[in-house]
Amino acid sequence: MKLTLKSLLFIALIWFSGLAVFNYYIRAYPLDSSTKTDAIVVLTGGSNRIKEAVNLLNSGLSDVLLISGVEKKTTLNSILKTIAVTPAPNKKIVIEHASTNTVENAIEANDWIQKNNIKSIRLVTSNYHLPRSKLEFEIQNKGLDIVVNPVFSENVSPKWWRYSGTFSLMASEYNKFLLVYLKHLLINWAEG
């Protein structure tokens, strides 16, 4: 089958329209600052994610925090020094070193979730990373109640179309989201 110029333009229009909707969606998350969960799970990789998660922990939204995707040699003390936030004395922080990407974050976190009989989490990550991350966590554990907690980076412009770095980030994350969404649909279809 040969793609014509009109077909390519139509596909490009659909893709750009989806990217615009994706960008609107990631900026329109309702902020839930009151729902308590069994645990808070933060995914490393973006600025202010861990600091936000520790602040949420200290505010009483959970008693335990899992930091997923920590580099092998990084300690909890070095993380806390970097973010300049101290956890409250009655709070527990666990770090997970095995995962190196979002899929592994969901797998490793789910192992920890299962071992600790956790039924609900607050998922903390960058707003642009949240749709894909949430889907990966749902694929691993369909019964898990997930409260999303977006972190908005000052380094990511809301006018994503004007800056090549922000555009590349959004386009890349949108494409990854589409692949995970397709995987999610196929898994649901296969399971009946």
PDB file of C-alpha atoms in Angstrom:
ATOM      1  CA  MET A   1       0.000   0.000   0.000  1.00  0.00           C
ATOM      2  CA  LYS A   2       1.433   3.315  -1.079  1.00  0.00           C
ATOM      3  CA  LEU A   3       0.960   6.347   1.156  1.00  0.00           C
ATOM      4  CA  THR A   4       0.006   9.480  -0.702  1.00  0.00           C
ATOM      5  CA  LEU A   5       0.943  13.000   0.335  1.00  0.00           C
ATOM      6  CA  LYS A   6      -2.650  13.571   1.473  1.00  0.00           C
ATOM      7  CA  SER A   7      -2.503  10.446   3.646  1.00  0.00           C
ATOM      8  CA  LEU A   8       0.775  11.566   5.216  1.00  0.00           C
ATOM      9  CA  LEU A   9      -0.612  15.043   5.879  1.00  0.00           C
ATOM     10  CA  PHE A  10      -3.731  13.520   7.442  1.00  0.00           C
ATOM     11  CA  ILE A  11      -1.620  11.273   9.706  1.00  0.00           C
ATOM     12  CA  ALA A  12       0.539  14.267  10.678  1.00  0.00           C
ATOM     13  CA  LEU A  13      -2.580  16.325  11.452  1.00  0.00           C
ATOM     14  CA  ILE A  14      -3.989  13.545  13.656  1.00  0.00           C
ATOM     15  CA  TRP A  15      -0.643  13.154  15.456  1.00  0.00           C
ATOM     16  CA  PHE A  16      -0.259  16.924  16.075  1.00  0.00           C
ATOM     17  CA  SER A  17      -3.877  17.151  17.254  1.00  0.00           C
ATOM     18  CA  GLY A  18      -3.236  14.311  19.688  1.00  0.00           C
ATOM     19  CA  LEU A  19      -0.065  16.008  20.893  1.00  0.00           C
ATOM     20  CA  ALA A  20      -2.023  19.235  21.545  1.00  0.00           C
ATOM     21  CA  VAL A  21      -4.687  17.308  23.499  1.00  0.00           C
ATOM     22  CA  PHE A  22      -1.959  15.468  25.437  1.00  0.00           C
ATOM     23  CA  ASN A  23      -0.316  18.795  26.333  1.00  0.00           C
ATOM     24  CA  TYR A  24      -3.635  20.244  27.500  1.00  0.00           C
ATOM     25  CA  TYR A  25      -4.394  17.109  29.523  1.00  0.00           C
ATOM     26  CA  ILE A  26      -1.068  17.095  31.389  1.00  0.00           C
ATOM     27  CA  ARG A  27      -1.564  20.705  32.438  1.00  0.00           C
ATOM     28  CA  ALA A  28      -5.166  20.194  33.614  1.00  0.00           C
ATOM     29  CA  TYR A  29      -4.691  17.600  36.359  1.00  0.00           C
ATOM     30  CA  PRO A  30      -6.828  18.408  39.387  1.00  0.00           C
ATOM     31  CA  LEU A  31      -4.547  18.718  42.412  1.00  0.00           C
ATOM     32  CA  ASP A  32      -5.662  16.404  45.216  1.00  0.00           C
ATOM     33  CA  SER A  33      -3.999  17.606  48.387  1.00  0.00           C
ATOM     34  CA  SER A  34      -6.196  15.775  50.890  1.00  0.00           C
ATOM     35  CA  THR A  35      -6.591  12.094  49.947  1.00  0.00           C
ATOM     36  CA  LYS A  36      -4.464   9.856  52.156  1.00  0.00           C
ATOM     37  CA  THR A  37      -2.942   6.720  50.647  1.00  0.00           C
ATOM     38  CA  ASP A  38      -1.164   3.660  51.994  1.00  0.00           C
ATOM     39  CA  ALA A  39       2.060   4.853  50.359  1.00  0.00           C
ATOM     40  CA  ILE A  40       3.577   7.576  48.224  1.00  0.00           C
ATOM     41  CA  VAL A  41       5.649   6.413  45.245  1.00  0.00           C
ATOM     42  CA  VAL A  42       7.948   8.888  43.524  1.00  0.00           C
ATOM     43  CA  LEU A  43       9.766   8.185  40.271  1.00  0.00           C
ATOM     44  CA  THR A  44      13.227   9.697  39.960  1.00  0.00           C
ATOM     45  CA  GLY A  45      14.368  11.583  36.901  1.00  0.00           C
ATOM     46  CA  GLY A  46      12.786  15.028  37.033  1.00  0.00           C
ATOM     47  CA  SER A  47      13.518  18.112  39.045  1.00  0.00           C
ATOM     48  CA  ASN A  48      11.641  18.605  42.308  1.00  0.00           C
ATOM     49  CA  ARG A  49       9.932  15.181  42.252  1.00  0.00           C
ATOM     50  CA  ILE A  50      11.582  13.806  45.403  1.00  0.00           C
ATOM     51  CA  LYS A  51      11.303  17.097  47.283  1.00  0.00           C
ATOM     52  CA  GLU A  52       7.583  17.218  46.475  1.00  0.00           C
ATOM     53  CA  ALA A  53       7.135  13.609  47.619  1.00  0.00           C
ATOM     54  CA  VAL A  54       8.894  14.202  50.957  1.00  0.00           C
ATOM     55  CA  ASN A  55       6.776  17.323  51.516  1.00  0.00           C
ATOM     56  CA  LEU A  56       3.628  15.255  50.833  1.00  0.00           C
ATOM     57  CA  LEU A  57       4.877  12.621  53.273  1.00  0.00           C
ATOM     58  CA  ASN A  58       5.507  15.270  55.931  1.00  0.00           C
ATOM     59  CA  SER A  59       2.038  16.750  55.382  1.00  0.00           C
ATOM     60  CA  GLY A  60       0.479  13.455  56.514  1.00  0.00           C
ATOM     61  CA  LEU A  61      -0.810  12.084  53.209  1.00  0.00           C
ATOM     62  CA  SER A  62       0.945   8.796  53.988  1.00  0.00           C
ATOM     63  CA  ASP A  63       3.394   7.323  56.488  1.00  0.00           C
ATOM     64  CA  VAL A  64       5.696   5.694  53.943  1.00  0.00           C
ATOM     65  CA  LEU A  65       7.445   6.831  50.769  1.00  0.00           C
ATOM     66  CA  LEU A  66       9.071   4.662  48.100  1.00  0.00           C
ATOM     67  CA  ILE A  67      11.664   6.431  45.939  1.00  0.00           C
ATOM     68  CA  SER A  68      11.856   4.294  42.786  1.00  0.00           C
ATOM     69  CA  GLY A  69      14.793   4.310  40.377  1.00  0.00           C
ATOM     70  CA  VAL A  70      17.599   5.559  42.625  1.00  0.00           C
ATOM     71  CA  GLU A  71      21.120   5.151  41.237  1.00  0.00           C
ATOM     72  CA  LYS A  72      23.003   2.211  42.744  1.00  0.00           C
ATOM     73  CA  LYS A  73      25.510   4.181  44.850  1.00  0.00           C
ATOM     74  CA  THR A  74      23.092   6.894  46.004  1.00  0.00           C
ATOM     75  CA  THR A  75      22.057   6.803  49.666  1.00  0.00           C
ATOM     76  CA  LEU A  76      19.000   8.203  51.364  1.00  0.00           C
ATOM     77  CA  ASN A  77      21.173  10.655  53.299  1.00  0.00           C
ATOM     78  CA  SER A  78      22.682  12.046  50.098  1.00  0.00           C
ATOM     79  CA  ILE A  79      19.207  12.432  48.574  1.00  0.00           C
ATOM     80  CA  LEU A  80      17.925  14.295  51.647  1.00  0.00           C
ATOM     81  CA  LYS A  81      20.973  16.607  51.637  1.00  0.00           C
ATOM     82  CA  THR A  82      20.393  17.408  47.971  1.00  0.00           C
ATOM     83  CA  ILE A  83      16.722  18.303  48.380  1.00  0.00           C
ATOM     84  CA  ALA A  84      17.240  20.052  51.745  1.00  0.00           C
ATOM     85  CA  VAL A  85      14.061  18.577  53.260  1.00  0.00           C
ATOM     86  CA  THR A  86      14.036  16.382  56.350  1.00  0.00           C
ATOM     87  CA  PRO A  87      11.336  13.741  56.770  1.00  0.00           C
ATOM     88  CA  ALA A  88       9.273  13.842  59.945  1.00  0.00           C
ATOM     89  CA  PRO A  89      10.523  11.362  62.574  1.00  0.00           C
ATOM     90  CA  ASN A  90       7.469   9.075  62.352  1.00  0.00           C
ATOM     91  CA  LYS A  91       7.735   8.703  58.562  1.00  0.00           C
ATOM     92  CA  LYS A  92       9.496   5.926  56.643  1.00  0.00           C
ATOM     93  CA  ILE A  93      11.388   6.313  53.364  1.00  0.00           C
ATOM     94  CA  VAL A  94      12.431   3.298  51.287  1.00  0.00           C
ATOM     95  CA  ILE A  95      14.698   3.565  48.257  1.00  0.00           C
ATOM     96  CA  GLU A  96      14.657   1.158  45.338  1.00  0.00           C
ATOM     97  CA  HIS A  97      17.807   0.792  43.210  1.00  0.00           C
ATOM     98  CA  ALA A  98      16.896  -1.873  40.636  1.00  0.00           C
ATOM     99  CA  SER A  99      14.762   0.061  38.136  1.00  0.00           C
ATOM    100  CA  THR A 100      16.242   2.187  35.351  1.00  0.00           C
ATOM    101  CA  ASN A 101      13.123   3.150  33.366  1.00  0.00           C
ATOM    102  CA  THR A 102       9.374   3.619  33.771  1.00  0.00           C
ATOM    103  CA  VAL A 103       8.431   0.012  33.035  1.00  0.00           C
ATOM    104  CA  GLU A 104      10.936  -1.213  35.617  1.00  0.00           C
ATOM    105  CA  ASN A 105       9.711   1.426  38.091  1.00  0.00           C
ATOM    106  CA  ALA A 106       6.221  -0.059  37.841  1.00  0.00           C
ATOM    107  CA  ILE A 107       7.468  -3.655  38.133  1.00  0.00           C
ATOM    108  CA  GLU A 108       9.809  -3.032  41.083  1.00  0.00           C
ATOM    109  CA  ALA A 109       7.307  -0.793  42.862  1.00  0.00           C
ATOM    110  CA  ASN A 110       4.591  -3.420  42.385  1.00  0.00           C
ATOM    111  CA  ASP A 111       6.800  -6.060  44.044  1.00  0.00           C
ATOM    112  CA  TRP A 112       7.199  -3.728  47.032  1.00  0.00           C
ATOM    113  CA  ILE A 113       3.471  -2.882  46.982  1.00  0.00           C
ATOM    114  CA  GLN A 114       2.506  -6.565  47.023  1.00  0.00           C
ATOM    115  CA  LYS A 115       4.974  -7.453  49.809  1.00  0.00           C
ATOM    116  CA  ASN A 116       3.641  -4.627  51.978  1.00  0.00           C
ATOM    117  CA  ASN A 117      -0.071  -5.237  51.238  1.00  0.00           C
ATOM    118  CA  ILE A 118      -0.540  -1.706  49.885  1.00  0.00           C
ATOM    119  CA  LYS A 119      -3.896  -0.967  48.279  1.00  0.00           C
ATOM    120  CA  SER A 120      -3.490   2.713  47.370  1.00  0.00           C
ATOM    121  CA  ILE A 121      -0.630   4.967  46.310  1.00  0.00           C
ATOM    122  CA  ARG A 122      -0.010   8.585  45.497  1.00  0.00           C
ATOM    123  CA  LEU A 123       2.088   8.533  42.312  1.00  0.00           C
ATOM    124  CA  VAL A 124       4.464  11.498  42.130  1.00  0.00           C
ATOM    125  CA  THR A 125       6.245  12.326  38.877  1.00  0.00           C
ATOM    126  CA  SER A 126       6.485  15.111  36.309  1.00  0.00           C
ATOM    127  CA  ASN A 127       3.163  16.095  34.769  1.00  0.00           C
ATOM    128  CA  TYR A 128       4.276  15.086  31.261  1.00  0.00           C
ATOM    129  CA  HIS A 129       5.407  11.679  32.586  1.00  0.00           C
ATOM    130  CA  LEU A 130       2.237  10.950  34.562  1.00  0.00           C
ATOM    131  CA  PRO A 131      -0.094   9.504  31.866  1.00  0.00           C
ATOM    132  CA  ARG A 132       2.449   6.862  30.827  1.00  0.00           C
ATOM    133  CA  SER A 133       3.564   6.137  34.389  1.00  0.00           C
ATOM    134  CA  LYS A 134       0.007   5.676  35.626  1.00  0.00           C
ATOM    135  CA  LEU A 135      -0.750   3.261  32.785  1.00  0.00           C
ATOM    136  CA  GLU A 136       2.397   1.234  33.521  1.00  0.00           C
ATOM    137  CA  PHE A 137       1.365   0.975  37.187  1.00  0.00           C
ATOM    138  CA  GLU A 138      -2.180  -0.045  36.195  1.00  0.00           C
ATOM    139  CA  ILE A 139      -0.788  -2.748  33.897  1.00  0.00           C
ATOM    140  CA  GLN A 140       1.223  -4.183  36.798  1.00  0.00           C
ATOM    141  CA  ASN A 141      -1.562  -3.969  39.396  1.00  0.00           C
ATOM    142  CA  LYS A 142      -5.133  -3.490  38.174  1.00  0.00           C
ATOM    143  CA  GLY A 143      -6.598  -3.366  41.692  1.00  0.00           C
ATOM    144  CA  LEU A 144      -4.326  -0.574  42.901  1.00  0.00           C
ATOM    145  CA  ASP A 145      -5.986   2.755  43.711  1.00  0.00           C
ATOM    146  CA  ILE A 146      -3.755   5.491  42.266  1.00  0.00           C
ATOM    147  CA  VAL A 147      -3.948   9.170  43.185  1.00  0.00           C
ATOM    148  CA  VAL A 148      -1.886  11.150  40.682  1.00  0.00           C
ATOM    149  CA  ASN A 149       0.344  13.957  41.890  1.00  0.00           C
ATOM    150  CA  PRO A 150       1.895  15.943  39.031  1.00  0.00           C
ATOM    151  CA  VAL A 151       5.097  17.912  39.517  1.00  0.00           C
ATOM    152  CA  PHE A 152       5.410  20.918  37.230  1.00  0.00           C
ATOM    153  CA  SER A 153       8.954  21.806  36.226  1.00  0.00           C
ATOM    154  CA  GLU A 154       9.965  25.409  35.687  1.00  0.00           C
ATOM    155  CA  ASN A 155      12.277  24.093  32.940  1.00  0.00           C
ATOM    156  CA  VAL A 156       9.373  22.861  30.788  1.00  0.00           C
ATOM    157  CA  SER A 157       7.591  25.697  29.013  1.00  0.00           C
ATOM    158  CA  PRO A 158       3.777  25.661  28.770  1.00  0.00           C
ATOM    159  CA  LYS A 159       4.330  27.006  25.237  1.00  0.00           C
ATOM    160  CA  TRP A 160       5.835  23.701  24.143  1.00  0.00           C
ATOM    161  CA  TRP A 161       5.546  24.465  20.424  1.00  0.00           C
ATOM    162  CA  ARG A 162       7.884  27.497  20.688  1.00  0.00           C
ATOM    163  CA  TYR A 163      10.969  25.790  22.093  1.00  0.00           C
ATOM    164  CA  SER A 164      12.714  22.879  20.413  1.00  0.00           C
ATOM    165  CA  GLY A 165      13.760  21.264  23.721  1.00  0.00           C
ATOM    166  CA  THR A 166      10.246  21.351  25.181  1.00  0.00           C
ATOM    167  CA  PHE A 167       8.718  20.270  21.869  1.00  0.00           C
ATOM    168  CA  SER A 168      11.107  17.289  21.668  1.00  0.00           C
ATOM    169  CA  LEU A 169      10.334  16.308  25.269  1.00  0.00           C
ATOM    170  CA  MET A 170       6.564  16.507  24.717  1.00  0.00           C
ATOM    171  CA  ALA A 171       6.694  14.690  21.370  1.00  0.00           C
ATOM    172  CA  SER A 172       8.864  11.931  22.804  1.00  0.00           C
ATOM    173  CA  GLU A 173       6.668  11.483  25.883  1.00  0.00           C
ATOM    174  CA  TYR A 174       3.504  11.552  23.760  1.00  0.00           C
ATOM    175  CA  ASN A 175       4.895   8.826  21.465  1.00  0.00           C
ATOM    176  CA  LYS A 176       5.887   6.695  24.468  1.00  0.00           C
ATOM    177  CA  PHE A 177       2.426   7.218  25.963  1.00  0.00           C
ATOM    178  CA  LEU A 178       0.781   6.070  22.712  1.00  0.00           C
ATOM    179  CA  LEU A 179       2.843   2.870  22.736  1.00  0.00           C
ATOM    180  CA  VAL A 180       1.993   2.138  26.375  1.00  0.00           C
ATOM    181  CA  TYR A 181      -1.674   2.942  25.737  1.00  0.00           C
ATOM    182  CA  LEU A 182      -1.673   0.475  22.832  1.00  0.00           C
ATOM    183  CA  LYS A 183       0.002  -2.132  25.080  1.00  0.00           C
ATOM    184  CA  HIS A 184      -2.657  -1.461  27.745  1.00  0.00           C
ATOM    185  CA  LEU A 185      -5.467  -1.968  25.195  1.00  0.00           C
ATOM    186  CA  LEU A 186      -3.918  -5.185  23.891  1.00  0.00           C
ATOM    187  CA  ILE A 187      -3.487  -6.591  27.403  1.00  0.00           C
ATOM    188  CA  ASN A 188      -7.103  -5.759  28.269  1.00  0.00           C
ATOM    189  CA  TRP A 189      -8.296  -7.268  24.982  1.00  0.00           C
ATOM    190  CA  ALA A 190      -6.266 -10.456  25.532  1.00  0.00           C
ATOM    191  CA  GLU A 191      -7.646 -10.825  29.052  1.00  0.00           C
ATOM    192  CA  GLY A 192     -11.181 -10.608  27.720  1.00  0.00           C
TER     193      GLY A 192
END
